[in-house]
Coordinates of C-alpha atoms and ligand atoms in Angstrom, one line a residue:
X1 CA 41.5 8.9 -50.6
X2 CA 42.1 5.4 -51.0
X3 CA 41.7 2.8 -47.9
X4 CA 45.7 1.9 -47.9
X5 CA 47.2 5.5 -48.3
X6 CA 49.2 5.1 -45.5
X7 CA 52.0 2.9 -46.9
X8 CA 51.9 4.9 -50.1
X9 CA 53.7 8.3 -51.3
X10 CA 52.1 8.6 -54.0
X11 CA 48.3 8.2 -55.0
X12 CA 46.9 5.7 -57.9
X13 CA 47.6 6.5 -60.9
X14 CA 44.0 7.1 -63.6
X15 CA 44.7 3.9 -65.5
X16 CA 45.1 1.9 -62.3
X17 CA 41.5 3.5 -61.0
X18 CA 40.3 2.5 -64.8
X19 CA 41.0 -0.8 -64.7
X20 CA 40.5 -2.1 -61.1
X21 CA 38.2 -0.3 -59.4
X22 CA 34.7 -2.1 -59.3
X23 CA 32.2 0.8 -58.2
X24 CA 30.6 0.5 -61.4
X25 CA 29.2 -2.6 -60.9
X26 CA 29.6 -3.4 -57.0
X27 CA 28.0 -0.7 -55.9
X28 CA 24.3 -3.0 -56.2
X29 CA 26.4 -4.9 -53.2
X30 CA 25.2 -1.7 -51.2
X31 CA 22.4 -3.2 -49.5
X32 CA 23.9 -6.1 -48.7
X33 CA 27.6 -4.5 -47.6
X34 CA 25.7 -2.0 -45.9
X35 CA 23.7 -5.0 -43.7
X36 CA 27.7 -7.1 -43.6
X37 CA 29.1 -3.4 -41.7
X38 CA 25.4 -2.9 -39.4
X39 CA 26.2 -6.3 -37.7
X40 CA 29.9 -6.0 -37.9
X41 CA 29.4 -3.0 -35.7
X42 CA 26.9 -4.2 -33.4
X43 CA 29.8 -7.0 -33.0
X44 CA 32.3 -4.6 -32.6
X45 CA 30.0 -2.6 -29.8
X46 CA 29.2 -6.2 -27.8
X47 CA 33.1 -6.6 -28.1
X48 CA 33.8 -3.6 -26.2
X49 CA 35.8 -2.4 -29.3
X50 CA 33.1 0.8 -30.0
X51 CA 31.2 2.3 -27.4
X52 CA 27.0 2.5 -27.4
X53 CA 27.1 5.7 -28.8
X54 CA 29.7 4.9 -31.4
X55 CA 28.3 1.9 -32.4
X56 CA 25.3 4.5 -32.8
X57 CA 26.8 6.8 -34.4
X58 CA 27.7 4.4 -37.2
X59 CA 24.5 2.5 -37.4
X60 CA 22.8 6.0 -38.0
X61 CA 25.3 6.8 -40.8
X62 CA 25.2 3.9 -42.3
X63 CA 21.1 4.2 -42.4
X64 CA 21.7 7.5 -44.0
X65 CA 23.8 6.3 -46.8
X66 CA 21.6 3.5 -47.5
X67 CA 19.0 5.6 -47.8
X68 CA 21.0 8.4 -49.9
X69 CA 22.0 5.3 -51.9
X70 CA 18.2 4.1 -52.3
X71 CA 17.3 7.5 -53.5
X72 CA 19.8 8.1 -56.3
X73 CA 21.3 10.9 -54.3
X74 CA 24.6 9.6 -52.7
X75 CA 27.3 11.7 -54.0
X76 CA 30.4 9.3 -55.3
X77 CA 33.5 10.7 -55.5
X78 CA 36.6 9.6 -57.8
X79 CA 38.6 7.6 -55.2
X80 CA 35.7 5.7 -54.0
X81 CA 37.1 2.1 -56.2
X82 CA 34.5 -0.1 -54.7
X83 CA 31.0 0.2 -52.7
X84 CA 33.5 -0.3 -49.7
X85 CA 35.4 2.6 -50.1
X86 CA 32.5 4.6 -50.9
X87 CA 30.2 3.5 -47.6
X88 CA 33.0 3.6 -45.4
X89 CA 33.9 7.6 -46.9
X90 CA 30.2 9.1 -46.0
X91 CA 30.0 6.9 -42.8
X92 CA 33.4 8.8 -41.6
X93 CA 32.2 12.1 -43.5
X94 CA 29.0 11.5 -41.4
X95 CA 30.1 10.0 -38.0
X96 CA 33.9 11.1 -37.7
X97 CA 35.7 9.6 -35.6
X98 CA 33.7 6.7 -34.8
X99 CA 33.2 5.8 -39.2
X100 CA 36.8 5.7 -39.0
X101 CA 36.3 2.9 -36.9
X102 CA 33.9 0.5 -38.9
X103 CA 36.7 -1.4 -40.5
X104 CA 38.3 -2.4 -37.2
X105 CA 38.8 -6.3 -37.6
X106 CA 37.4 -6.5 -40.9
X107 CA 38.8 -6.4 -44.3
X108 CA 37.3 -6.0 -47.5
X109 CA 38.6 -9.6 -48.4
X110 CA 36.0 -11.0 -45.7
X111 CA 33.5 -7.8 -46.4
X112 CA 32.8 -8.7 -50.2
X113 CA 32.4 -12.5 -49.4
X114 CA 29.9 -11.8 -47.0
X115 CA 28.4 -9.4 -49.6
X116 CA 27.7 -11.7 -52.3
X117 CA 26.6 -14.3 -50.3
X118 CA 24.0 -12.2 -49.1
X119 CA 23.6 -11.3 -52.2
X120 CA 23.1 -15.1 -53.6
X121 CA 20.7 -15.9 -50.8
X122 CA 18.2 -13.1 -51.7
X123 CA 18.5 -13.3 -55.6
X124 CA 18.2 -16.7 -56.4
X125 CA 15.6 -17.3 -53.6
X126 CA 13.5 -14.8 -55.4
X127 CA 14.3 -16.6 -58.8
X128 CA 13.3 -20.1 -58.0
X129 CA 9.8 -17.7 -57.2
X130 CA 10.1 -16.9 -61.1
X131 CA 10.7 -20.5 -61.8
X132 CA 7.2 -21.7 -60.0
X133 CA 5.5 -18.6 -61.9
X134 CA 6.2 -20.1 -65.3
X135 CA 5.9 -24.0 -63.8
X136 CA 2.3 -22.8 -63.3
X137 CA 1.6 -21.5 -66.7
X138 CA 2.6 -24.6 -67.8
X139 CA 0.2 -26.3 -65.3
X140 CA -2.2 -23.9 -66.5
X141 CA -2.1 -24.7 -70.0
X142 CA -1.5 -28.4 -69.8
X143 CA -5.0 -28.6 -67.8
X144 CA -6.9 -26.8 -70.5
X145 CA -5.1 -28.8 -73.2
X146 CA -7.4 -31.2 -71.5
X147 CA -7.3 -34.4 -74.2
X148 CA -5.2 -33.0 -77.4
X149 CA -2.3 -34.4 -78.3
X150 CA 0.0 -34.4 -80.8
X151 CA 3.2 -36.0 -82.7
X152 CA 6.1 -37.3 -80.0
X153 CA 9.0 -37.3 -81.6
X154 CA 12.5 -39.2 -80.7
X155 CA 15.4 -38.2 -83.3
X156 CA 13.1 -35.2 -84.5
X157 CA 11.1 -37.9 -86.3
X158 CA 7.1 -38.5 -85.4
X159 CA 7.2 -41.5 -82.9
X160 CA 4.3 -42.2 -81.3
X161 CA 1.6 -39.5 -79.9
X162 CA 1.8 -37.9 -76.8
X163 CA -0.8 -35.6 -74.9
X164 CA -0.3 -32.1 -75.1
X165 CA -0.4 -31.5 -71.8
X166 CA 2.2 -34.3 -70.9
X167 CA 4.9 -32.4 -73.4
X168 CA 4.0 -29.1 -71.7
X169 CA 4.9 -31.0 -68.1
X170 CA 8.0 -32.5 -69.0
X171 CA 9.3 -29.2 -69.1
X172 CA 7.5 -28.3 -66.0
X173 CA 9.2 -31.3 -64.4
X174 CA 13.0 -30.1 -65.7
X175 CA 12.3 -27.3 -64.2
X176 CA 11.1 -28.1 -60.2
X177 CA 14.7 -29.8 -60.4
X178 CA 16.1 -26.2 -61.0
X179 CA 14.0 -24.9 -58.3
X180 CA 16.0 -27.6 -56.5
X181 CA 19.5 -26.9 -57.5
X182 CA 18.6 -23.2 -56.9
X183 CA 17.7 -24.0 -52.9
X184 CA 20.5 -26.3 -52.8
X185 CA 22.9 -23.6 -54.1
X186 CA 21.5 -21.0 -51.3
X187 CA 22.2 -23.5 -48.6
X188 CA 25.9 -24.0 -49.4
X189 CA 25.8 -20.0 -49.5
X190 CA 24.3 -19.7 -46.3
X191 CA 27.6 -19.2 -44.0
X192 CA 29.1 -16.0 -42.9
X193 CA 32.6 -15.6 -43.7
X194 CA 32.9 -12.2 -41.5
X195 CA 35.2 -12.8 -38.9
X196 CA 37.9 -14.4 -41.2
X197 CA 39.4 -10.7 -41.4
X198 CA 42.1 -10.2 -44.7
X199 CA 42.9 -14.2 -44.6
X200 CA 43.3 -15.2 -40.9
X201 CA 40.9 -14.2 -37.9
X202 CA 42.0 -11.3 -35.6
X203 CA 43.7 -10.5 -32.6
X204 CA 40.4 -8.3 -31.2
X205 CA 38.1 -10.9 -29.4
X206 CA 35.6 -10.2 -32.4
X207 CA 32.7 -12.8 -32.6
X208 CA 32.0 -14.6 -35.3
X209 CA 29.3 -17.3 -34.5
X210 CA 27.5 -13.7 -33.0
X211 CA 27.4 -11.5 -36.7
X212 CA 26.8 -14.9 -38.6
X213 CA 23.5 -14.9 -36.6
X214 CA 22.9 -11.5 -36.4
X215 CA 23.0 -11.4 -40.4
X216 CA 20.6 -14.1 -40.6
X217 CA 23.3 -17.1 -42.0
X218 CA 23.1 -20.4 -40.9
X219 CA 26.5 -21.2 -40.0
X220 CA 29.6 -18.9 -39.7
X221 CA 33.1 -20.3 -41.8
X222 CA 35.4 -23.1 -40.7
X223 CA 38.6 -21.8 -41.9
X224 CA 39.5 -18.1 -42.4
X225 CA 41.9 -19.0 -45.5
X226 CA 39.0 -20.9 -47.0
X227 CA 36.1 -18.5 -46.1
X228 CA 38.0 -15.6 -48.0
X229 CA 39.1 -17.4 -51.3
X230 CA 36.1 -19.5 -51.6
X231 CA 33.7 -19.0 -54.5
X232 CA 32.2 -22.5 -55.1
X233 CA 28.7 -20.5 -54.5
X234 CA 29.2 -18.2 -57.1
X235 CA 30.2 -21.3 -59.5
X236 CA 26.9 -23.3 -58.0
X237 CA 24.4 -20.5 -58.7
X238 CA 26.4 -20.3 -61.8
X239 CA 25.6 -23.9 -62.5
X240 CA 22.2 -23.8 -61.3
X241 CA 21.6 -20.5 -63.8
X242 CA 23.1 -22.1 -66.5
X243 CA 21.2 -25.4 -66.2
X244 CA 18.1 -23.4 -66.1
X245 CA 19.4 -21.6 -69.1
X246 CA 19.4 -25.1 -70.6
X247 CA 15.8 -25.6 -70.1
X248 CA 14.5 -22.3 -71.2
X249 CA 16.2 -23.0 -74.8
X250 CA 14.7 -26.1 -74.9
X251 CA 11.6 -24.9 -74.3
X252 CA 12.9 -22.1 -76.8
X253 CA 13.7 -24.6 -79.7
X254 CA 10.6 -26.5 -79.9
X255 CA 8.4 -23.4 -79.8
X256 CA 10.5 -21.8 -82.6
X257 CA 10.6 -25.2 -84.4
X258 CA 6.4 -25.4 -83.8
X259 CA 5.6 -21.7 -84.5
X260 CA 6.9 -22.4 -88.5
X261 CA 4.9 -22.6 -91.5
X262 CA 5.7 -26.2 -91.5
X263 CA 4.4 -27.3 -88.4
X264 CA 2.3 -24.9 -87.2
X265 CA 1.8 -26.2 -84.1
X266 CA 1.6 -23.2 -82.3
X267 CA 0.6 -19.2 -82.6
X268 CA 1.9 -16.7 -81.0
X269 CA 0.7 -14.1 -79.4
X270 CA 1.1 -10.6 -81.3
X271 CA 2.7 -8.7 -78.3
X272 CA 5.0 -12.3 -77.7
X273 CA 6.0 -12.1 -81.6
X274 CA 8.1 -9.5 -83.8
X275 CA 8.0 -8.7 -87.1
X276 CA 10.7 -8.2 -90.0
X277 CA 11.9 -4.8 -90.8
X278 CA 12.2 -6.0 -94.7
X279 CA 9.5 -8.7 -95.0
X280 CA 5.8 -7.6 -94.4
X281 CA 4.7 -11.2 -93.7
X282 CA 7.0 -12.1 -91.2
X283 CA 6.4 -13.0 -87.3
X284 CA 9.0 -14.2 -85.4
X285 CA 9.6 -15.5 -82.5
X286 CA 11.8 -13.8 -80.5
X287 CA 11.6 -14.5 -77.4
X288 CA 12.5 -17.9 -77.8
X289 CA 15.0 -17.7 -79.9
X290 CA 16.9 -15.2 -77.3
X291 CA 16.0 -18.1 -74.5
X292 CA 17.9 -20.9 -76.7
X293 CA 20.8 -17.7 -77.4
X294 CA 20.7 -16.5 -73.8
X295 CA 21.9 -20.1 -72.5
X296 CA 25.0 -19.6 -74.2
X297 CA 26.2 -16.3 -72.4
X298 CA 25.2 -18.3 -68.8
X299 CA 26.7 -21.3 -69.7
X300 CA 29.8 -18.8 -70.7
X301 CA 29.7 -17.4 -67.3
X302 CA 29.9 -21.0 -65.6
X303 CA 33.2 -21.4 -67.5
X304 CA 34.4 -18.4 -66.8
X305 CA 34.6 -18.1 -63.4
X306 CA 35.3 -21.9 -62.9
X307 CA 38.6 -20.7 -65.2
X308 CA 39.1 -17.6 -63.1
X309 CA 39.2 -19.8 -60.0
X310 CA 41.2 -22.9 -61.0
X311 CA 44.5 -21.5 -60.6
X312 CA 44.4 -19.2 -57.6
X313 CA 46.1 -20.2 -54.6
X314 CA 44.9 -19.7 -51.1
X315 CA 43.8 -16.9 -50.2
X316 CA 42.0 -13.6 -51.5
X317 CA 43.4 -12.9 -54.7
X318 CA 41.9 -9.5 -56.8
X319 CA 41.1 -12.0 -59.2
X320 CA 38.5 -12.7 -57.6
X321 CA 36.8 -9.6 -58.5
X322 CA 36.1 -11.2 -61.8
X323 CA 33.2 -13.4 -60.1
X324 CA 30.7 -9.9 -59.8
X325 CA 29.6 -8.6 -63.5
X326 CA 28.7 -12.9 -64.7
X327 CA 27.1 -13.3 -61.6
X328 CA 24.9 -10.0 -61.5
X329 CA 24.6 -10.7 -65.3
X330 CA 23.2 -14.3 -65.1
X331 CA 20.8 -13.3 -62.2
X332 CA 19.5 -10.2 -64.7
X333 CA 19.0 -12.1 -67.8
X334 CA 17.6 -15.4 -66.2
X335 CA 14.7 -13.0 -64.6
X336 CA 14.1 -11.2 -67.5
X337 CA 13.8 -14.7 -69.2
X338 CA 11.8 -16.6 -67.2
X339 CA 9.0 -13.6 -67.4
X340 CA 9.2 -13.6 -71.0
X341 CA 9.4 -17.0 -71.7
X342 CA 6.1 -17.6 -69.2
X343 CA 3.9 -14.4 -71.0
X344 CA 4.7 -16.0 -74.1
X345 CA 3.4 -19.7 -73.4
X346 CA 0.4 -17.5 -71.7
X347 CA -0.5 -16.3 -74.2
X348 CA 0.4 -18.7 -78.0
X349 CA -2.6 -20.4 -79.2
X350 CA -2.1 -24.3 -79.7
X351 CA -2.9 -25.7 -83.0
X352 CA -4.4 -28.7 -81.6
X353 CA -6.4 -30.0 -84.8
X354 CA -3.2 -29.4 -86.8
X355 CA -1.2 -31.6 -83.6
X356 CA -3.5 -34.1 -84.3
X357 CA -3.4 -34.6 -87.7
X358 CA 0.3 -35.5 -87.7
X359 CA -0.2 -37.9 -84.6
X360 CA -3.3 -39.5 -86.4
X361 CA -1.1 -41.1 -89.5
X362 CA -1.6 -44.8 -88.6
X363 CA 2.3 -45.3 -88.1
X364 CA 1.7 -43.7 -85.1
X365 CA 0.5 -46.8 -83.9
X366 CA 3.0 -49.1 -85.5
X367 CA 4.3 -50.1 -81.9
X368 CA 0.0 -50.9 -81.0
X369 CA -0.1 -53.1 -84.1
X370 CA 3.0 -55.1 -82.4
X371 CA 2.0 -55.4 -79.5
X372 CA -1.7 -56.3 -80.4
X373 CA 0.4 -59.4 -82.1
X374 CA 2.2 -59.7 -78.7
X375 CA -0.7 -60.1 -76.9
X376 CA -1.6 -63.3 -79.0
X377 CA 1.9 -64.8 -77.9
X378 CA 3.9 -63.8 -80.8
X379 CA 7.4 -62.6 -79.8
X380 CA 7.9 -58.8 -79.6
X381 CA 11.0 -59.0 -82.0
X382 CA 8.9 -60.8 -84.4
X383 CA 5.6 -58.6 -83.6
X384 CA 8.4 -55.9 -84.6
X385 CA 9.4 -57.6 -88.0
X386 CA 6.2 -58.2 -89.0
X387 CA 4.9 -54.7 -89.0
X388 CA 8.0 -53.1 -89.8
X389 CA 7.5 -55.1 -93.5
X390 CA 3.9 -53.9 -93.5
X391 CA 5.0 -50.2 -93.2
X392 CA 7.8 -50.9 -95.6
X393 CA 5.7 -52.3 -98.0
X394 CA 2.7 -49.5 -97.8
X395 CA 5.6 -47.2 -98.8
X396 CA 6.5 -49.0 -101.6
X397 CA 3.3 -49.6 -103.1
X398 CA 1.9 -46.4 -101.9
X399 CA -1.4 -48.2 -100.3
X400 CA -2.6 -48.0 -97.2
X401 CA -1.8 -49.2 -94.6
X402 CA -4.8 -50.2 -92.9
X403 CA -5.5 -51.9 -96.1
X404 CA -2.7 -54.5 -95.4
X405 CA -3.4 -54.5 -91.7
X406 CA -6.6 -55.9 -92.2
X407 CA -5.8 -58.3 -95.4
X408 CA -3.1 -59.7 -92.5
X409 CA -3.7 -62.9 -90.8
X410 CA -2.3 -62.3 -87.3
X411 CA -3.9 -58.8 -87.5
X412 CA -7.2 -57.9 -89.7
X413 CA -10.6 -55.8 -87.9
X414 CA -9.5 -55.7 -84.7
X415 CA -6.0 -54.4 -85.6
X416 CA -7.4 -51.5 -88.0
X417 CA -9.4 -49.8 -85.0
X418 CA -6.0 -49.4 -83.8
X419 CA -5.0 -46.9 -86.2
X420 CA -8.6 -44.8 -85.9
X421 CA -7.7 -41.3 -85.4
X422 CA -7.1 -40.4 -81.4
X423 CA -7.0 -44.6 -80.1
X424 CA -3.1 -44.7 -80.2
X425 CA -2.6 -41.9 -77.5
X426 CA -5.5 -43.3 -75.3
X427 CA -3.2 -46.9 -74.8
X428 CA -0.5 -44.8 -73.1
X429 CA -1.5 -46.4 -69.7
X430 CA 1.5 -47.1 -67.7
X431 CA 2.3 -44.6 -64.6
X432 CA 4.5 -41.4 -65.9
X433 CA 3.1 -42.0 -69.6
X434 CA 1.7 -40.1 -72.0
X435 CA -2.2 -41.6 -72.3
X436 CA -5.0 -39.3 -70.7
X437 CA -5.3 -41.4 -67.3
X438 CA -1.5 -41.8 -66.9
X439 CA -1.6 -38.1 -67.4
X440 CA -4.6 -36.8 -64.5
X441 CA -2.1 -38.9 -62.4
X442 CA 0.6 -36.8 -63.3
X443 CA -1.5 -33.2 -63.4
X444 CA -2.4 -33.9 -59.7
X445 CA 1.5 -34.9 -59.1
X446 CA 2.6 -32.2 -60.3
X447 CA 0.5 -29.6 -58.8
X448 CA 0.9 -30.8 -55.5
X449 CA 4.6 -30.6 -56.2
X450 CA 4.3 -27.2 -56.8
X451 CA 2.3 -25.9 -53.6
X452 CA 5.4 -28.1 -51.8
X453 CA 7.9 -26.1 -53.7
X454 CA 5.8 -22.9 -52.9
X455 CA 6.0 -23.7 -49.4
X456 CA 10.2 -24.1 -49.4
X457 CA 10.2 -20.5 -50.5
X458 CA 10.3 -17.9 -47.8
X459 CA 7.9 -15.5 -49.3
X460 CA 5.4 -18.1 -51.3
X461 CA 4.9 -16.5 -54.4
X462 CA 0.5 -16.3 -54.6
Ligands
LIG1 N1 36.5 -5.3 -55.3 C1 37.1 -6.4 -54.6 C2 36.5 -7.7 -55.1 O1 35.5 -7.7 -55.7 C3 36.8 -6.2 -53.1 C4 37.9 -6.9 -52.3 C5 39.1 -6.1 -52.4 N2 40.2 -6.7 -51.7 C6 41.4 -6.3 -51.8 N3 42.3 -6.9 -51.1 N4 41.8 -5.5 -52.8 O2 37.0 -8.8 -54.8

């Protein structure tokens, strides 16, 4: 039986059911639309609209079908369209006439919103947890990268070296903003919209402010037109998701770029690695090549619910049903990344000799050598020129060039132990850079940063 038979002679037809109803995927909204009707009642009982033993009545059914749900066992039937419709059948197959009430004041317009909010609040709060796991692997590993370092590169060409554990917290850094955007995204979530009814409050002296609290939200809605339609947190966590996305393919790309032949940089773990049905020498890496793929599907699923939404007018339109399967999706894959993504850094091995080879060719230090010159009053742009020409010319006449440095006037001895193997990283002094001190500076920034971000999360993650 369908929720709206009454104004109907006849029931819906199959391919209706097949292409609008939503159980398949809505019904993980049980626990949470399960909680949105326990407080809607309890509302409904302090309103004098169900008796104490009604309100009972329902409360005890509704454990039951939670529980029924929670152990596989809750029989669906064919009408049931949505998680809705099938809670609100076994509540009235369980408590009569008193389920029949449960709906009073309520529609399923307000009843999903609420739904997926709580929803949002408890997923992504549990996912920024996931974030700080892999932030501390990369804490982890950046401490006992201790002093390596290797190429940094601008334009994918070798620039000048950087520690090893300064690349591995850049991306620890992207990612505290994510734990950020996450939080930020659960606070704009965190308002009630149950009370708004189908699009415009209610003539029962229902209390809003009362079930917003009860649920746990911090605010209740504004504006019943707007608390019905809106889906700017879906779009936000979407954002937030998609951003993250972002940074696990980033992290993706350079170890799939390291992990070749040709730089070696880093080796992976066997159980973080596949192999090649065809090739017997082949190990791949897998996992970060799904991170850097993955980020396209949630950066699809930002656009296409911000499409879905642009056009709708005010209020509830079923369109809106299209804002479940990305979301559900997004929250799924960016958990199942961020645990893969964090046993595979775990566990690589770094190269470090090999880093250091590539970050020990002495134009590395190119930008020392100009600024050694600056620091005997030469202009920078000159100090640029000047070296530039000595590179140039080492190329050309294939000599080296610490050979030229120290036939050169403005430069000679003191210029050469520039270019020694390991010097050029060590001058990386200034706060936030890439030199060994600047870096123990940053290490102890970052970890307190962490146990502060641990501390924002309700159940601090050990
Ligand atoms: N399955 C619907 C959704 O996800 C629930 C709300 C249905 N409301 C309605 N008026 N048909 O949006």
């Amino acid at each position: 039986m369908t929720l709206w038979q009454g104004r109907f002679a006849d029931g819906p037809s199959e391919e209706l059911m097949a292409y609008t109803a939503s159980i398949s995927f809505d019904v993980r909204l049980a626990p949470d639309d399960i909680a949105g009707s326990r407080a809607h009642v309890r509302g409904l009982g302090r309103a004098g609209i169900l008796t104490t033993e009604e309100v009972a009545l329902v409360i005890t059914a509704l454990n039951r079908a939670e529980e029924e749900l929670a152990d596989g066992v809750f029989k669906f039937a064919p009408e049931d369209e949505d998680v809705h419709t099938a809670v609100e059948r076994r509540v009235t197959e369980l408590a009569g006439a008193a389920g029949a009430k449960m709906h009073t004041g309520r529609s399923r317009n307000d009843q999903i919103a609420t739904d997926l909010r709580l929803f949002v609040k408890r997923t992504l709060t549990d996912l920024a947890g996931g974030v700080l796991t892999l932030q501390r692997v990369l804490l982890q590993r950046a401490v006992e990268a201790e002093d390596a370092y290797l190429p940094g590169y601008t334009h994918l060409q070798r620039a000048q070296p950087v520690l090893l554990a300064h690349h591995l917290l850049a991306h620890g850094w992207a990612l505290a903003r994510d734990i950020d955007r996450i939080l930020d995204a659960v606070r704009r979530a965190d308002v009630s919209p149950l009370g708004a009814g189908a699009l415009a409050g209610s003539s029962l002296p229902l209390d809003p402010d009362g079930v917003a609290a009860d649920l746990g939200f911090a605010a209740r809605f504004e504006n019943s037109l707007d608390a019905v339609s809106d889906r700017d947190f879906v779009a936000e966590a979407l954002f937030a998701l998609a951003l993250l996305g972002v940074h696990l393919s980033r992290i993706g790309e350079e170890i799939a770029i390291w992990s070749s032949d040709e730089f070696g940089f880093v080796h992976l773990d066997d159980a973080h690695a596949t192999g090649s049905s065809m090739l017997p020498q082949k190990k791949n890496p897998d996992i970060a090549e799904l991170a850097r793929g993955k980020a396209g599907r949630l950066i699809g699923h930002l656009t296409g619910l911000l499409a879905t939404l642009k056009g709708l007018p005010l209020a509830y339109n079923r369109d809106l049903q299209e804002d479940k399967e990305p979301l559900f999706d997004a929250v799924d894959q960016t958990r199942l990344g961020l645990s893969a993504v964090a046993g595979m850094l775990a566990s690589a091995t770094f190269d470090t000799d090999r880093m250091a080879t590539f970050a020990d060719t002495p134009e590395s230090a190119a930008v020392d050598l100009a600024e050694h010159l600056v620091a005997q009053g030469m202009p920078f742009r000159e100090a640029h020129a000047v070296v530039g020409a000595l590179v140039r010319d080492a190329r050309e006449r294939h000599v080296s060039l610490a050979e030229l440095v120290e036939a050169h006037p403005a430069l000679g001895a003191a210029a050469v132990a520039l270019l020694e193997p390991g010097v050029a990283v060590t001058r990386r002094t200034t706060p936030g850079g890439a030199g060994p001190a600047a870096v123990a500076q940053q290490v102890k920034r970052f970890r307190e940063r962490l146990s502060a971000d641990a501390a924002r999360l309700p159940n601090p993650a050990a």
